[in-house]
Short mmCIF file of C-alpha atoms in Angstrom, two decimals:
data_model
loop_
_atom_site.label_atom_id
_atom_site.label_comp_id
_atom_site.label_asym_id
_atom_site.label_seq_id
_atom_site.Cartn_x
_atom_site.Cartn_y
_atom_site.Cartn_z
CA UNK A 1 99.54 74.93 50.12
CA UNK A 2 97.55 76.04 53.15
CA UNK A 3 95.78 78.70 51.06
CA UNK A 4 93.95 75.92 49.20
CA UNK A 5 92.18 74.97 52.43
CA UNK A 6 90.54 78.40 52.58
CA UNK A 7 89.29 78.10 49.00
CA UNK A 8 87.24 74.98 49.70
CA UNK A 9 83.61 75.73 50.63
CA UNK A 10 83.53 72.92 53.19
CA UNK A 11 85.56 69.98 54.42
CA UNK A 12 84.60 66.47 55.44
CA UNK A 13 86.27 64.93 58.48
CA UNK A 14 88.46 62.80 56.23
CA UNK A 15 89.46 65.79 54.10
CA UNK A 16 90.27 67.83 57.21
CA UNK A 17 92.50 65.03 58.48
CA UNK A 18 94.21 64.78 55.09
CA UNK A 19 94.98 68.50 55.00
CA UNK A 20 96.20 68.46 58.60
CA UNK A 21 98.55 65.58 57.91
CA UNK A 22 99.91 67.28 54.78
CA UNK A 23 100.54 70.55 56.62
CA UNK A 24 101.93 68.70 59.63
CA UNK A 25 104.40 66.78 57.48
CA UNK A 26 105.82 70.10 56.29
CA UNK A 27 105.86 71.80 59.72
CA UNK A 28 107.35 68.88 61.65
CA UNK A 29 109.70 68.03 58.79
CA UNK A 30 111.04 71.58 58.87
CA UNK A 31 111.62 71.31 62.62
CA UNK A 32 113.46 68.02 62.13
CA UNK A 33 115.76 69.47 59.47
CA UNK A 34 116.78 72.21 61.89
CA UNK A 35 118.01 69.58 64.35
CA UNK A 36 119.91 67.30 61.97
CA UNK A 37 122.95 69.59 61.96
CA UNK A 38 122.97 69.65 65.77
CA UNK A 39 122.83 65.94 66.58
CA UNK A 40 120.14 63.65 68.01
CA UNK A 41 119.88 61.88 64.66
CA UNK A 42 118.40 58.82 66.37
CA UNK A 43 115.26 60.90 66.93
CA UNK A 44 115.12 63.34 64.06
CA UNK A 45 116.09 61.14 61.10
CA UNK A 46 113.16 58.72 61.74
CA UNK A 47 110.94 61.76 62.43
CA UNK A 48 111.88 63.30 59.09
CA UNK A 49 111.29 60.01 57.26
CA UNK A 50 107.84 59.64 58.80
CA UNK A 51 107.02 63.20 57.72
CA UNK A 52 108.00 62.31 54.17
CA UNK A 53 105.80 59.20 54.18
CA UNK A 54 102.86 61.12 55.67
CA UNK A 55 103.31 63.99 53.23
CA UNK A 56 103.13 61.55 50.31
CA UNK A 57 99.84 60.23 51.68
CA UNK A 58 101.04 56.66 52.08
CA UNK A 59 101.20 54.39 55.10
CA UNK A 60 97.73 55.25 56.39
CA UNK A 61 97.68 55.99 60.10
CA UNK A 62 101.11 54.52 60.85
CA UNK A 63 103.14 57.70 60.19
CA UNK A 64 100.83 59.65 62.52
CA UNK A 65 101.20 57.07 65.27
CA UNK A 66 104.96 56.94 64.72
CA UNK A 67 105.28 60.72 65.02
CA UNK A 68 103.18 60.63 68.20
CA UNK A 69 105.51 58.05 69.77
CA UNK A 70 108.57 60.10 68.78
CA UNK A 71 107.00 63.27 70.22
CA UNK A 72 106.38 61.41 73.46
CA UNK A 73 110.03 60.29 73.48
CA UNK A 74 111.10 63.91 72.92
CA UNK A 75 109.15 65.02 75.99
CA UNK A 76 111.24 62.55 78.02
CA UNK A 77 114.50 63.36 76.20
CA UNK A 78 114.19 67.13 76.68
CA UNK A 79 112.32 66.95 80.01
CA UNK A 80 109.21 68.64 78.65
CA UNK A 81 108.12 70.73 75.65
CA UNK A 82 111.35 72.69 75.24
CA UNK A 83 109.82 74.90 72.53
CA UNK A 84 106.84 75.70 74.73
CA UNK A 85 103.50 76.30 73.05
CA UNK A 86 104.53 75.09 69.59
CA UNK A 87 105.58 71.69 70.99
CA UNK A 88 102.34 71.46 72.98
CA UNK A 89 100.27 72.21 69.87
CA UNK A 90 102.28 69.64 67.88
CA UNK A 91 101.53 66.99 70.50
CA UNK A 92 97.87 68.02 70.66
CA UNK A 93 97.40 67.73 66.89
CA UNK A 94 99.21 64.38 66.73
CA UNK A 95 97.18 63.05 69.68
CA UNK A 96 93.86 64.08 68.14
CA UNK A 97 94.81 62.69 64.72
CA UNK A 98 95.98 59.44 66.32
CA UNK A 99 92.68 59.09 68.19
CA UNK A 100 90.71 59.95 65.04
CA UNK A 101 92.49 57.12 63.18
CA UNK A 102 91.81 54.74 66.07
CA UNK A 103 88.14 55.74 66.38
CA UNK A 104 85.79 52.75 65.98
CA UNK A 105 82.96 54.87 64.54
CA UNK A 106 82.64 58.21 62.66
CA UNK A 107 81.11 59.72 65.82
CA UNK A 108 84.27 59.23 67.87
CA UNK A 109 86.43 60.38 64.97
CA UNK A 110 84.43 63.61 64.96
CA UNK A 111 84.82 63.91 68.72
CA UNK A 112 88.61 63.82 68.36
CA UNK A 113 88.58 66.52 65.68
CA UNK A 114 86.06 68.59 67.64
CA UNK A 115 88.28 68.53 70.72
CA UNK A 116 91.17 69.89 68.64
CA UNK A 117 88.94 72.61 67.16
CA UNK A 118 87.71 73.72 70.59
CA UNK A 119 91.26 73.80 71.95
CA UNK A 120 92.32 75.94 69.00
CA UNK A 121 89.55 78.46 69.70
CA UNK A 122 90.50 78.51 73.39
CA UNK A 123 94.15 79.10 72.52
CA UNK A 124 93.13 82.50 71.17
CA UNK A 125 90.35 83.39 73.61
CA UNK A 126 92.28 82.47 76.77
CA UNK A 127 95.31 84.37 75.51
CA UNK A 128 93.12 87.46 75.04
CA UNK A 129 91.54 87.04 78.47
CA UNK A 130 94.91 86.78 80.20
CA UNK A 131 95.96 90.01 78.49
CA UNK A 132 92.78 91.99 79.22
CA UNK A 133 92.88 91.26 82.97
CA UNK A 134 96.54 92.31 83.08
CA UNK A 135 96.84 96.09 83.74
CA UNK A 136 100.21 96.22 81.97
CA UNK A 137 98.59 94.97 78.77
CA UNK A 138 95.61 97.30 79.14
CA UNK A 139 97.86 100.36 79.37
CA UNK A 140 100.22 99.18 76.62
CA UNK A 141 103.27 98.84 78.84
CA UNK A 142 103.57 95.08 78.33
CA UNK A 143 104.08 95.39 74.59
CA UNK A 144 106.59 98.19 75.11
CA UNK A 145 108.55 95.90 77.42
CA UNK A 146 108.43 93.11 74.84
CA UNK A 147 110.32 95.27 72.35
CA UNK A 148 112.52 96.98 74.94
CA UNK A 149 113.72 93.99 76.98
CA UNK A 150 112.75 90.86 75.05
CA UNK A 151 115.32 88.07 74.79
CA UNK A 152 113.88 87.15 71.41
CA UNK A 153 116.11 87.96 68.40
CA UNK A 154 114.59 91.40 67.80
CA UNK A 155 116.64 93.77 65.64
CA UNK A 156 117.76 97.14 66.99
CA UNK A 157 115.47 98.88 64.49
CA UNK A 158 112.46 97.05 65.90
CA UNK A 159 113.48 97.81 69.48
CA UNK A 160 112.93 101.47 68.67
CA UNK A 161 109.19 100.71 68.58
CA UNK A 162 109.34 100.74 72.38
CA UNK A 163 109.64 104.52 72.08
CA UNK A 164 106.23 104.71 70.36
CA UNK A 165 103.89 103.86 73.26
CA UNK A 166 100.72 105.16 71.56
CA UNK A 167 101.26 102.95 68.54
CA UNK A 168 101.94 99.89 70.72
CA UNK A 169 98.90 100.75 72.89
CA UNK A 170 96.67 100.59 69.79
CA UNK A 171 98.36 97.41 68.52
CA UNK A 172 98.10 95.75 71.93
CA UNK A 173 94.36 96.44 72.14
CA UNK A 174 93.90 95.27 68.55
CA UNK A 175 95.43 91.91 69.51
CA UNK A 176 93.38 91.68 72.72
CA UNK A 177 90.07 92.44 71.01
CA UNK A 178 90.80 90.07 68.12
CA UNK A 179 91.59 87.20 70.48
CA UNK A 180 88.53 87.83 72.66
CA UNK A 181 86.05 87.97 69.77
CA UNK A 182 87.66 85.11 67.83
CA UNK A 183 85.04 82.53 68.98
CA UNK A 184 82.29 84.65 67.37
CA UNK A 185 83.81 83.90 63.96
CA UNK A 186 82.39 80.38 64.29
CA UNK A 187 78.93 81.80 63.56
CA UNK A 188 79.72 82.35 59.88
CA UNK A 189 82.00 80.37 57.51
CA UNK A 190 83.27 83.47 55.69
CA UNK A 191 83.94 85.28 58.97
CA UNK A 192 85.85 82.25 60.24
CA UNK A 193 88.12 82.10 57.21
CA UNK A 194 88.79 85.83 57.46
CA UNK A 195 89.54 85.41 61.17
CA UNK A 196 91.93 82.56 60.41
CA UNK A 197 93.69 84.66 57.78
CA UNK A 198 94.08 87.44 60.36
CA UNK A 199 95.34 84.93 62.93
CA UNK A 200 97.85 83.55 60.41
CA UNK A 201 99.02 87.12 59.76
CA UNK A 202 99.41 87.63 63.51
CA UNK A 203 101.56 84.50 63.82
CA UNK A 204 103.56 85.51 60.73
CA UNK A 205 104.30 88.93 62.23
CA UNK A 206 105.49 87.22 65.44
CA UNK A 207 107.76 85.03 63.31
CA UNK A 208 109.22 88.13 61.62
CA UNK A 209 109.52 90.25 64.77
CA UNK A 210 110.54 87.66 67.35
CA UNK A 211 111.67 84.59 65.41
CA UNK A 212 108.69 82.50 66.59
CA UNK A 213 108.44 80.70 63.26
CA UNK A 214 107.28 77.40 64.73
CA UNK A 215 104.09 78.94 66.09
CA UNK A 216 103.17 80.12 62.59
CA UNK A 217 103.53 76.74 60.92
CA UNK A 218 102.07 74.52 63.64
CA UNK A 219 98.98 76.66 64.26
CA UNK A 220 98.22 76.54 60.52
CA UNK A 221 98.16 72.75 60.78
CA UNK A 222 95.12 72.87 63.07
CA UNK A 223 93.06 75.25 60.93
CA UNK A 224 91.42 72.53 58.76
CA UNK A 225 89.91 71.00 61.91
CA UNK A 226 88.28 74.32 62.80
CA UNK A 227 86.97 74.88 59.26
CA UNK A 228 85.42 71.41 59.37
CA UNK A 229 84.05 72.00 62.88
CA UNK A 230 82.30 75.23 61.91
CA UNK A 231 80.62 73.59 58.93
CA UNK A 232 79.67 70.52 60.95
CA UNK A 233 78.26 72.27 64.04
CA UNK A 234 77.00 75.65 62.86
#
């Protein structure tokens, strides 16, 4: 589904919003299904229904606004974004889509999408900057500690990677350099799509290694905004 976005030479603002809503309906719907067996049906059943309506492309802006209200209620219910960055990105995408639907003119609609695109770029660049100024990341020790002591559901076989410091040193610097140079991909549409494919692979590996599957799906939802932004600005 998301691969079709990369095959399109360019996207209009409306097309970018349509792709984002389709991807978001899948990502948020998946999250909602995970919760139905645990309770809180008053929140997650309506959330799942709104995802279905949005995924079918009916209801206009109302499913987006409904999901935004439910996400706001979840922040109160769970006293913050209990899934950390993935919940923050979900709220950011829903907020920008809601504002884009409310925009009185195409200019303000583009401003809402542009804000999301810039935040997506910063999510990579700032992450790389935080790592490169941290001596533990520069020497590779941080990544060793991730595999050695992480509370994430890492298998015992993967924990043995902590005993390969040279390999993790190279992988750590590969991640740092990729995140730092990511903004340069905006200069060329092909480079951007290749960078997004690499970024998706990075998130997928985190999902496999550490169980961070929500980061993979929700970051994909924002990619159409960045593809549109690159074509619109550069």
